[in-house]
GROMACS .gro file of C-alpha atoms in nm:
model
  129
    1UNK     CA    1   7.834   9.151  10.685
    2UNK     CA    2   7.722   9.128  11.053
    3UNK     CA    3   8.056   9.139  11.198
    4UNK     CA    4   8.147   9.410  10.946
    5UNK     CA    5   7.884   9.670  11.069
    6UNK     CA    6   7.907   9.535  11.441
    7UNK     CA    7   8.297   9.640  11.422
    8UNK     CA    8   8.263   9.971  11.225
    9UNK     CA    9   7.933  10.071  11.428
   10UNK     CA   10   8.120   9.972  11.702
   11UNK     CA   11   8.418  10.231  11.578
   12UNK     CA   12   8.176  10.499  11.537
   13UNK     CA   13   8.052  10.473  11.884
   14UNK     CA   14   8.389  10.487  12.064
   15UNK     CA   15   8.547  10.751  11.867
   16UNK     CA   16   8.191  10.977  11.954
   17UNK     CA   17   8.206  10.891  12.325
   18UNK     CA   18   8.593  10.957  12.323
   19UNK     CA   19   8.546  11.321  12.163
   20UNK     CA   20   8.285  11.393  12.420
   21UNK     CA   21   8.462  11.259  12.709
   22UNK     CA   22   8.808  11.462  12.570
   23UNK     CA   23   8.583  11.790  12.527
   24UNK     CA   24   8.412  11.765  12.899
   25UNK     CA   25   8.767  11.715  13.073
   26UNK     CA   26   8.949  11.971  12.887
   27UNK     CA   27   9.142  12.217  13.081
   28UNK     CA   28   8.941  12.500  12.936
   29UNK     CA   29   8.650  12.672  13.046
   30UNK     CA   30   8.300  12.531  12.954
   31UNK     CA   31   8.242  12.821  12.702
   32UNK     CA   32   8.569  12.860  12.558
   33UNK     CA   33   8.528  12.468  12.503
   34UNK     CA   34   8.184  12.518  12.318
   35UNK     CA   35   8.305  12.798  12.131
   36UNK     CA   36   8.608  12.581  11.989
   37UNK     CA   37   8.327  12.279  11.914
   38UNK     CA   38   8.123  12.528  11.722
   39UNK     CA   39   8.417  12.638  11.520
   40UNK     CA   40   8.486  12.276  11.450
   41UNK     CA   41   8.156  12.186  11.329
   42UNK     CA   42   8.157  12.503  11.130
   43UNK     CA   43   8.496  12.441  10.967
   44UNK     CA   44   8.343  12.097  10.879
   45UNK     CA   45   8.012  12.223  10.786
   46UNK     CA   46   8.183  12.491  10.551
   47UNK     CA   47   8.422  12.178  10.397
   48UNK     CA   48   8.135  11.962  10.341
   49UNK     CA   49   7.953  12.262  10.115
   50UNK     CA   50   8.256  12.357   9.914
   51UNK     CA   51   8.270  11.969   9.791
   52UNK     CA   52   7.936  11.962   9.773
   53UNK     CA   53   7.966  12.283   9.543
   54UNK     CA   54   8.247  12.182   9.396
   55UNK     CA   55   8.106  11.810   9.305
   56UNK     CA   56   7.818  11.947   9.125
   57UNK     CA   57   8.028  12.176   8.932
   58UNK     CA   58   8.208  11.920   8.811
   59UNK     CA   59   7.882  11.710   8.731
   60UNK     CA   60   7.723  11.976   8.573
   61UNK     CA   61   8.041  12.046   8.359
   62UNK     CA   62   8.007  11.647   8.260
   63UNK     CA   63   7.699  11.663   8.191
   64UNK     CA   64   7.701  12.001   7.960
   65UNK     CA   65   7.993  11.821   7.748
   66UNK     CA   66   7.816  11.471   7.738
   67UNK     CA   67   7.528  11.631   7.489
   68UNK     CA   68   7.715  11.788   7.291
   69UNK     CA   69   7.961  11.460   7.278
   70UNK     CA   70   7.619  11.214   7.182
   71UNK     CA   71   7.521  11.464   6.923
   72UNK     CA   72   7.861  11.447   6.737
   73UNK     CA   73   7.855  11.048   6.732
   74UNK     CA   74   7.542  11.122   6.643
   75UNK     CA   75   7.587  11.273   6.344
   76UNK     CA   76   7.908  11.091   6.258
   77UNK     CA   77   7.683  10.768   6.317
   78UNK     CA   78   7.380  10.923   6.085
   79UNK     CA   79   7.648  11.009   5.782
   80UNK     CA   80   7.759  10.644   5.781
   81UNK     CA   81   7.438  10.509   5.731
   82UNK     CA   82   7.374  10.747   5.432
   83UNK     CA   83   7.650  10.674   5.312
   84UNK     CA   84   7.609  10.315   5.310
   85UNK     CA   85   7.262  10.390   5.202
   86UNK     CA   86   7.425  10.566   4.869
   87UNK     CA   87   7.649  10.300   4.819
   88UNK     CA   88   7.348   9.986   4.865
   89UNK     CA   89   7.220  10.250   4.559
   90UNK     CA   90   7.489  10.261   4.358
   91UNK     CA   91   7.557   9.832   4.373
   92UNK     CA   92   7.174   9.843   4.316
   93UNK     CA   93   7.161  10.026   4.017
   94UNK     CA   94   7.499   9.806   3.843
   95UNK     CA   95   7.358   9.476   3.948
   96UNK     CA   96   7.023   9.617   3.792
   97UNK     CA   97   7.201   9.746   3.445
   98UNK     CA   98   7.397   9.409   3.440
   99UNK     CA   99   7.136   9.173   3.468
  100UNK     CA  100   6.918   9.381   3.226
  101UNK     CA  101   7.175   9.381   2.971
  102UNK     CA  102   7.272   9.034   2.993
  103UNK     CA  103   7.573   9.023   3.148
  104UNK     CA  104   7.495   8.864   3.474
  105UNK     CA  105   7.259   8.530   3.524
  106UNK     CA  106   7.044   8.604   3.856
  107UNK     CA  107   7.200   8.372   4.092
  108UNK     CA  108   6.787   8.226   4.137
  109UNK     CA  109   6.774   8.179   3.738
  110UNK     CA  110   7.133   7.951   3.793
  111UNK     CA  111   7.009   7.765   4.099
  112UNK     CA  112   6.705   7.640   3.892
  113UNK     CA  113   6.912   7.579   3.525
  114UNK     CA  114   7.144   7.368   3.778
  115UNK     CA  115   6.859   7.184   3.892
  116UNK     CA  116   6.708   7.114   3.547
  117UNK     CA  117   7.022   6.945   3.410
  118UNK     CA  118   7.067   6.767   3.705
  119UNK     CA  119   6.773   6.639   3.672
  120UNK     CA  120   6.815   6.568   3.288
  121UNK     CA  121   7.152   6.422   3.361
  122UNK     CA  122   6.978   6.189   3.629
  123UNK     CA  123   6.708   6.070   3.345
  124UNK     CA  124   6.940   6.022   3.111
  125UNK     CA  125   7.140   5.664   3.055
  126UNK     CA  126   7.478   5.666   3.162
  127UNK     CA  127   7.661   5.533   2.821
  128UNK     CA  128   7.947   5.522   2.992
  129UNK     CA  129   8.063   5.171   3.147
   0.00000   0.00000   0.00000
């Protein structure tokens, strides 16, 4: 990094003494020569605004469509989750009816009927041999 900004500072500071020594030996008279530096720095003065300008148009534009951009996830986001909220309701309600009317054994009512005739099975004899 130190030879890095020892060579561009380095840059910097020759091209600056080069413009100065190029404007004090010009062939033209001293104010004519000032005149043309001023309209130089104005030129670049007036190009630096208009990108300034121009730049924070732009941002401004980004940022005025970013909102309204989050919202719309945002709500496409939020309807998803209700949705899957509806549906959680729905499988809810059918396990609910199912178990209620007998048709499905509560998967903690099977673990613990496995378990008992294991257990049975283990206490038994084995007749077979």
């Amino acid at each position: 990094m130190g030879k890095t900004f020892s060579f561009v500072s380095g840059a910097l500071f020759g091209a600056a003494a080069g413009a100065i020594v190029g404007v004090a030996l010009a062939p033209r008279s001293g104010a004519e020569t000032r005149a043309m530096a001023a309209d130089i720095a104005n030129d670049a003065w007036d190009n630096m605004r208009d990108t300034y300008e121009h730049s924070a148009e732009e941002a401004r534009a980004a940022v005025n469509d970013f909102g309204p951009m989050v919202d719309a996830k945002t709500d496409d986001l939020r309807a998803k989750v209700d949705l899957a909220r509806e549906r959680m309701d729905q499988l809810r309600e059918q396990l609910n009816d199912a178990i209620s009317g007998g048709n499905v054994t509560p998967a903690a009512d099977v673990v613990v009927e496995n378990a008992v005739e294991a257990d049975t099975e283990a206490a038994e004899p084995s007749t077979e041999a």
